[in-house]
PDB file of C-alpha atoms in Angstrom:
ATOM      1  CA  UNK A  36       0.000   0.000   0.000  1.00 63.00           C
ATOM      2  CA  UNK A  37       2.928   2.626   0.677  1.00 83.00           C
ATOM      3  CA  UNK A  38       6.037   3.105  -1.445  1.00 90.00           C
ATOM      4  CA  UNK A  39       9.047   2.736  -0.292  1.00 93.00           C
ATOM      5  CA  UNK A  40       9.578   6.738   0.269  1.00 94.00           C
ATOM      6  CA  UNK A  41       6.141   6.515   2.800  1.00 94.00           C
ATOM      7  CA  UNK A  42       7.423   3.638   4.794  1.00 94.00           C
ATOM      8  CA  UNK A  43      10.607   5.616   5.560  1.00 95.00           C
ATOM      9  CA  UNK A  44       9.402   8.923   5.747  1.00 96.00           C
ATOM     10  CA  UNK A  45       7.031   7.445   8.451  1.00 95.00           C
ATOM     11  CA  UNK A  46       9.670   5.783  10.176  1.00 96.00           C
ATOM     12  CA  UNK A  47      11.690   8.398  10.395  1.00 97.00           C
ATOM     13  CA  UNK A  48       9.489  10.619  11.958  1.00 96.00           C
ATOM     14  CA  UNK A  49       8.323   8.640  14.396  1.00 95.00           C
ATOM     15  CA  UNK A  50      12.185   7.624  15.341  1.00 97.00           C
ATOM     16  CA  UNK A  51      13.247  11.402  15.534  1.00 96.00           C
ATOM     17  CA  UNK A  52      10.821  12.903  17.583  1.00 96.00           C
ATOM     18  CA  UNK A  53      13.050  14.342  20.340  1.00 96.00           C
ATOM     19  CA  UNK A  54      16.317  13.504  18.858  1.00 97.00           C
ATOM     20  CA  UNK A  55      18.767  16.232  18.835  1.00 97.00           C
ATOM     21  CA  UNK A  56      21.424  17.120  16.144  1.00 96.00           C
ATOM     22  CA  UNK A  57      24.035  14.749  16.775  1.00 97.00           C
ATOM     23  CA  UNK A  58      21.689  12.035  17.265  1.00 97.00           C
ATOM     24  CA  UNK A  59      19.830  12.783  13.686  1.00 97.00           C
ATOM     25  CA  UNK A  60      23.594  13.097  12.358  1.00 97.00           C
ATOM     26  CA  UNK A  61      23.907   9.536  13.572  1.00 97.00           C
ATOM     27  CA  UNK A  62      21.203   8.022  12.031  1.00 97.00           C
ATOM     28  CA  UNK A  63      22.015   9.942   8.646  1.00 97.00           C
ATOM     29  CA  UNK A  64      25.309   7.856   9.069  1.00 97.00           C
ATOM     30  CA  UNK A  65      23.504   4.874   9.560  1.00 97.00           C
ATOM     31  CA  UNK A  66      20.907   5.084   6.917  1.00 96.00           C
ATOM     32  CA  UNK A  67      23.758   5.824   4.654  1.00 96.00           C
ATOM     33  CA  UNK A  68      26.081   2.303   5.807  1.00 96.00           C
ATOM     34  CA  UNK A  69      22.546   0.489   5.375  1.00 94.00           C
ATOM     35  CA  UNK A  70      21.806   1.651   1.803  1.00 94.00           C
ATOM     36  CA  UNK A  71      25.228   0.651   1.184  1.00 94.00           C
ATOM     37  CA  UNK A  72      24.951  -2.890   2.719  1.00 90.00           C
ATOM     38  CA  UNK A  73      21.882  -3.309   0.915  1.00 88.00           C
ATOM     39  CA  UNK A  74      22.811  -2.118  -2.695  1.00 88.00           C
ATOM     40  CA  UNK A  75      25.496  -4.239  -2.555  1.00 87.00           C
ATOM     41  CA  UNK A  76      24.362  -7.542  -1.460  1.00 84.00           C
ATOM     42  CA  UNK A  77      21.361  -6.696  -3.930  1.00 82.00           C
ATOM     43  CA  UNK A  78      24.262  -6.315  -6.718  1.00 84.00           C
ATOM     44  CA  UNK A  79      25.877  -9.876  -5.474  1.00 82.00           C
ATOM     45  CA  UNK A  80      22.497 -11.509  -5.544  1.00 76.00           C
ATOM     46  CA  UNK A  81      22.824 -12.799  -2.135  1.00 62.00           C
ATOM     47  CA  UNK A  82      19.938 -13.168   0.067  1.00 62.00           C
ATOM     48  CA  UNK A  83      19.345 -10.322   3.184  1.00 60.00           C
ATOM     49  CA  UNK A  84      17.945 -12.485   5.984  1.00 61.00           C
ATOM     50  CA  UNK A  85      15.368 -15.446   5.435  1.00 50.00           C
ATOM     51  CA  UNK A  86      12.787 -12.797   6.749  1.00 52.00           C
ATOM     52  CA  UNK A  87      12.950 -10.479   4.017  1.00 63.00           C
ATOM     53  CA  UNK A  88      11.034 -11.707   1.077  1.00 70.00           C
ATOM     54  CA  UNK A  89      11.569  -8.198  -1.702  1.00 80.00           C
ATOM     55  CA  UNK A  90      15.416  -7.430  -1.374  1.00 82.00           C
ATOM     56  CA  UNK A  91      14.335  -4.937  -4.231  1.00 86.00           C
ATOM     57  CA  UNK A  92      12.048  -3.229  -2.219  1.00 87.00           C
ATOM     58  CA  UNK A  93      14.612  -3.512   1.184  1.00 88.00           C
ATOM     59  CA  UNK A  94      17.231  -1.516  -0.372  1.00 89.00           C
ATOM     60  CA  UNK A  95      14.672   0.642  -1.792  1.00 92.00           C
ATOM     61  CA  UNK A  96      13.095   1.065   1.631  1.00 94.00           C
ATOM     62  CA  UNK A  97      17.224   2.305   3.312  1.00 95.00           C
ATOM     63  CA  UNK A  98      17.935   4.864   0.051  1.00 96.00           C
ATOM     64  CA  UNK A  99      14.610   6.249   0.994  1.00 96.00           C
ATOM     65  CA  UNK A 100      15.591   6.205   4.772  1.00 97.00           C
ATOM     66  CA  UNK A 101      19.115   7.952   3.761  1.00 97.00           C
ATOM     67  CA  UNK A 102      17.198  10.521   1.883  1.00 97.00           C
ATOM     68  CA  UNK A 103      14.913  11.222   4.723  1.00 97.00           C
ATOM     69  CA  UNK A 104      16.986  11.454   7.566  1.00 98.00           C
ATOM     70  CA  UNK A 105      19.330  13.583   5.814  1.00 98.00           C
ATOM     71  CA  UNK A 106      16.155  16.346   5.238  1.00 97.00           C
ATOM     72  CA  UNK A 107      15.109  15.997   8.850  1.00 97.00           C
ATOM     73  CA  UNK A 108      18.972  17.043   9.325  1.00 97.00           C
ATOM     74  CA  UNK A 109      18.961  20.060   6.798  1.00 97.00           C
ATOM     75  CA  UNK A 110      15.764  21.119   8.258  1.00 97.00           C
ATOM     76  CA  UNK A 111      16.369  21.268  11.637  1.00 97.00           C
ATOM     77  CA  UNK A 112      20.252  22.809  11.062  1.00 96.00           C
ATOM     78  CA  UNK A 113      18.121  25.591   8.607  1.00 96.00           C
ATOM     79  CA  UNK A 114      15.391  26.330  11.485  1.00 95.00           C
ATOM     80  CA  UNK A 115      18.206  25.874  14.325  1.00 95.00           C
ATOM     81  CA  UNK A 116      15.794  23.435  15.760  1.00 95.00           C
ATOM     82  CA  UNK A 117      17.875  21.556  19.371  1.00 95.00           C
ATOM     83  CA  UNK A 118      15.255  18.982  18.388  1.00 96.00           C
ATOM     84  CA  UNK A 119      13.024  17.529  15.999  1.00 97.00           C
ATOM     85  CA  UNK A 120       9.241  18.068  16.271  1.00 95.00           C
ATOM     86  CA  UNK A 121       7.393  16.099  13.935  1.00 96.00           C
ATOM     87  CA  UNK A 122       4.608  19.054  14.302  1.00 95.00           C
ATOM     88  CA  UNK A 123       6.512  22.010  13.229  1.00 96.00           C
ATOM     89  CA  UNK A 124       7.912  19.394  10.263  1.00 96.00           C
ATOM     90  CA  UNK A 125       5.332  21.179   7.487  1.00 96.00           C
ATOM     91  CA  UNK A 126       6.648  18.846   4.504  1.00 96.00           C
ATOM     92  CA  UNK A 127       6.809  15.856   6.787  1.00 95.00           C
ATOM     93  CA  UNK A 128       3.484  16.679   8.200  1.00 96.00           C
ATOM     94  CA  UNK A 129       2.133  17.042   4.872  1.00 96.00           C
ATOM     95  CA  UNK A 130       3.326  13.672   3.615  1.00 95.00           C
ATOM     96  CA  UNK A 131       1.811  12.014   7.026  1.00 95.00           C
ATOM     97  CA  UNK A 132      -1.880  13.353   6.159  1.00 96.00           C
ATOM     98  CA  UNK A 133      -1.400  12.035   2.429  1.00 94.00           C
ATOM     99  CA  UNK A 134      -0.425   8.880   3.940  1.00 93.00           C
ATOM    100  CA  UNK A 135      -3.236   8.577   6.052  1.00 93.00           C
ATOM    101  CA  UNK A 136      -5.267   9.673   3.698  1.00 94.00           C
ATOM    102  CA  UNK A 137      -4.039   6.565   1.078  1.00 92.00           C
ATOM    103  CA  UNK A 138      -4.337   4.660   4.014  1.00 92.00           C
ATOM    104  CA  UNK A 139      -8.014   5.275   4.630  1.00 93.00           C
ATOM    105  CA  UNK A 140      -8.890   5.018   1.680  1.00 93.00           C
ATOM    106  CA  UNK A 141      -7.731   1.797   1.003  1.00 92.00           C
ATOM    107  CA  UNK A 142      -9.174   0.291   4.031  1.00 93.00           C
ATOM    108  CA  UNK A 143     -12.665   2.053   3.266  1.00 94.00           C
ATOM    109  CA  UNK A 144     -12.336   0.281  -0.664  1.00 94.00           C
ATOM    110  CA  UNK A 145     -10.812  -3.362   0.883  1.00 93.00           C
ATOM    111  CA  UNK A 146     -14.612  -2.836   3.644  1.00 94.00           C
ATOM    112  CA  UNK A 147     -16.204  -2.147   0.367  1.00 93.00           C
ATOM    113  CA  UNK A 148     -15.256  -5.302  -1.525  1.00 91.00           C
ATOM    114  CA  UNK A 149     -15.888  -7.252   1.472  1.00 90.00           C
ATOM    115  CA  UNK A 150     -19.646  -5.958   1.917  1.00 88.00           C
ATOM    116  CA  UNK A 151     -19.961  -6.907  -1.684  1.00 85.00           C
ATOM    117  CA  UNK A 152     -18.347 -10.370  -1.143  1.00 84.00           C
ATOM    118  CA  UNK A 153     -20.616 -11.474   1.379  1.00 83.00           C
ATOM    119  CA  UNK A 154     -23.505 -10.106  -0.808  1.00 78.00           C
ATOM    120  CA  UNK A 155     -22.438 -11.922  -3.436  1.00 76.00           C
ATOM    121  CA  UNK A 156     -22.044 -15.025  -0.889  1.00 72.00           C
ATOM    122  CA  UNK A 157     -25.896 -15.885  -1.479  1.00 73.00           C
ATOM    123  CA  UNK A 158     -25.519 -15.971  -4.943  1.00 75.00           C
ATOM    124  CA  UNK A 159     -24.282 -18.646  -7.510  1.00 77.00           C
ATOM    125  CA  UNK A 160     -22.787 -18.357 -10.842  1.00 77.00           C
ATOM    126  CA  UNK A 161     -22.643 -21.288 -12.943  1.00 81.00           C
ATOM    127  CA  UNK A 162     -21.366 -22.539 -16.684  1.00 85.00           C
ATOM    128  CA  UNK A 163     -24.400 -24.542 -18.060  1.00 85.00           C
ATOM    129  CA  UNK A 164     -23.809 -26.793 -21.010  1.00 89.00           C
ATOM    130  CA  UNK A 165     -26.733 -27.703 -22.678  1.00 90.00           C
ATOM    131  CA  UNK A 166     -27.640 -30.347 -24.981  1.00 93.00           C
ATOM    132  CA  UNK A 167     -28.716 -29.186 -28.896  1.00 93.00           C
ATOM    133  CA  UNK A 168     -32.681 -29.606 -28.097  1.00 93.00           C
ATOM    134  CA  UNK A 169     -32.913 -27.754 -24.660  1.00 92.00           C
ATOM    135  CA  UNK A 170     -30.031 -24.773 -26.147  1.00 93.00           C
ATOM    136  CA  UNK A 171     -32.594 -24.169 -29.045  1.00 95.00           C
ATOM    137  CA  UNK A 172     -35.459 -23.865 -27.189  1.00 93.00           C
ATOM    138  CA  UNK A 173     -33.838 -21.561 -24.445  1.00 93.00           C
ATOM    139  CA  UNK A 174     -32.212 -19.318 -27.392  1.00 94.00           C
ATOM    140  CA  UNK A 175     -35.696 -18.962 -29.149  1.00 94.00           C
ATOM    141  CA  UNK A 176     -37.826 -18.176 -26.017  1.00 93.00           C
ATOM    142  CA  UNK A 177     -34.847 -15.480 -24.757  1.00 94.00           C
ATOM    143  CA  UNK A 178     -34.819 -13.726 -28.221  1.00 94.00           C
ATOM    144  CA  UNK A 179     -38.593 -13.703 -27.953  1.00 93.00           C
ATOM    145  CA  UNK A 180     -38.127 -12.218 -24.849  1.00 93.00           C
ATOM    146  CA  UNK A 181     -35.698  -9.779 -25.761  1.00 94.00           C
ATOM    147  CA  UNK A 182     -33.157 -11.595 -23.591  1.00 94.00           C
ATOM    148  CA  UNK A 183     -30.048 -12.538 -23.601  1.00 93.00           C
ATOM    149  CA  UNK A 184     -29.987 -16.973 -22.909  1.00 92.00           C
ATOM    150  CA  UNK A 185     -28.445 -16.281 -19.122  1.00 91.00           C
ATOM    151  CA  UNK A 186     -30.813 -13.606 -18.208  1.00 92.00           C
ATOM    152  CA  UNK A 187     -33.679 -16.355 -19.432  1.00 94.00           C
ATOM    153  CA  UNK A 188     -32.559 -18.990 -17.568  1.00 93.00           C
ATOM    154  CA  UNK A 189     -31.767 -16.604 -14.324  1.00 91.00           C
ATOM    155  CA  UNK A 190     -35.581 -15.745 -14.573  1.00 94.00           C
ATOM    156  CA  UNK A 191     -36.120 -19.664 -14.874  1.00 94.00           C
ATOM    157  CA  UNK A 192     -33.904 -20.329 -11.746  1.00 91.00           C
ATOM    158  CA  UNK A 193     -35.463 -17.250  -9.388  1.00 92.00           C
ATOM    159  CA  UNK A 194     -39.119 -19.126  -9.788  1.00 94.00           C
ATOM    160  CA  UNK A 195     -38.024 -22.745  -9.322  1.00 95.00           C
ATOM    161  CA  UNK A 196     -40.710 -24.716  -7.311  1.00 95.00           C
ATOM    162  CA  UNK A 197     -39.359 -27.666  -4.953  1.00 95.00           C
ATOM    163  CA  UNK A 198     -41.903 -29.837  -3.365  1.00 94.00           C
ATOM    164  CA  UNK A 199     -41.954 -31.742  -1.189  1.00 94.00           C
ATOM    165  CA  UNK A 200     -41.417 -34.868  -2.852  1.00 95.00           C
ATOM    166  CA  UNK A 201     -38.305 -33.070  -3.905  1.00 94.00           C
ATOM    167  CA  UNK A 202     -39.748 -32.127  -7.377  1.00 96.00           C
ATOM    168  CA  UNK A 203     -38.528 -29.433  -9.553  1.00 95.00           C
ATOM    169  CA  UNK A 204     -40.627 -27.791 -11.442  1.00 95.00           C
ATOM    170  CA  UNK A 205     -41.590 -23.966 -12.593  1.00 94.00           C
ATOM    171  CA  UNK A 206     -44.965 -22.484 -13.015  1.00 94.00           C
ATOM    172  CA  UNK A 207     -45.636 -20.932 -16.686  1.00 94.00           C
ATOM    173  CA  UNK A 208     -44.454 -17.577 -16.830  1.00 92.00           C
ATOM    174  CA  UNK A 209     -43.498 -14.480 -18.986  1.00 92.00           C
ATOM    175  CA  UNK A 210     -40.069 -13.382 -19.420  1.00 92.00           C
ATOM    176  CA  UNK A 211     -39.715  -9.847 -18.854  1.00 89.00           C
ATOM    177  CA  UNK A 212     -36.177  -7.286 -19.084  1.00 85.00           C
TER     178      UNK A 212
END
């Protein structure tokens, strides 16, 4: 759901709050010896950790990290901040709402599908293969109808009669669009 870019730029603010200067100049060093690590043993082709499944995304996710910790240290040595305050961060602040924003909306689309997947729970969909005979028949009534053969034969389905000898049957009726 987030790129690479969101996932660090979220991390990273949440890990600075409060950190001061030095301690943001640290993790810039880190970041960097990370995204090095990582774009090299994705150049070798060896494998990061049998945890991490997208070594792709991994050293994506630490040149992102670099990038971002080194703008938390710009701003705060530009505002002559002793410590970073994810509030007064406008950009990062900025990039948090659109997050959440992504973020919400993909959790109100995923609560969408399901609602429609357990509507659609009740229902069936089948392939029906008739025989020459029965297709004819079914074709000819439908374009009588004005129908197309499945919307015929869900009409014949919805008034299906079971008794209860456990015969099928279905009382005469119209077909209507």
């Amino acid at each position: 759901m987030w790129s690479a870019q969101d996932v660090a730029r979220d991390q990273v603010r949440r890990r600075a709050s409060g950190l001061d200067m030095a301690a943001v100049a640290e993790q810039v060093a880190g970041a960097a010896a990370r995204e090095r690590e990582t774009t090299e043993q994705l150049r070798r082709g060896g494998s990061f950790s049998e945890f991490e499944r997208d070594p792709e995304r991994l050293a994506a996710i630490w040149t992102a990290k670099h990038v971002e910790w080194q703008r938390v240290r710009d701003l705060m040595a530009q505002t002559g901040w002793g410590a970073y305050e994810p509030e007064r961060d406008a950009q990062g602040s900025k990039w948090a709402h659109e997050r959440e924003e992504r973020r919400d909306g993909a959790l109100a689309a995923r609560a969408a599908f399901e609602a429609r997947r357990r509507g659609e729970a009740d229902e069936l969909r089948a392939e029906l293969w008739l025989s020459a005979a029965p297709s004819r028949l079914i074709r000819a009534a439908a374009e009588r109808a004005g129908l197309m053969p499945a919307q015929l034969l869900a009409q014949l389905a919805e008034r299906v009669v079971v008794g209860e000898d456990g015969t099928v049957s279905v009382p005469p009726f119209t077909p209507s669009r």
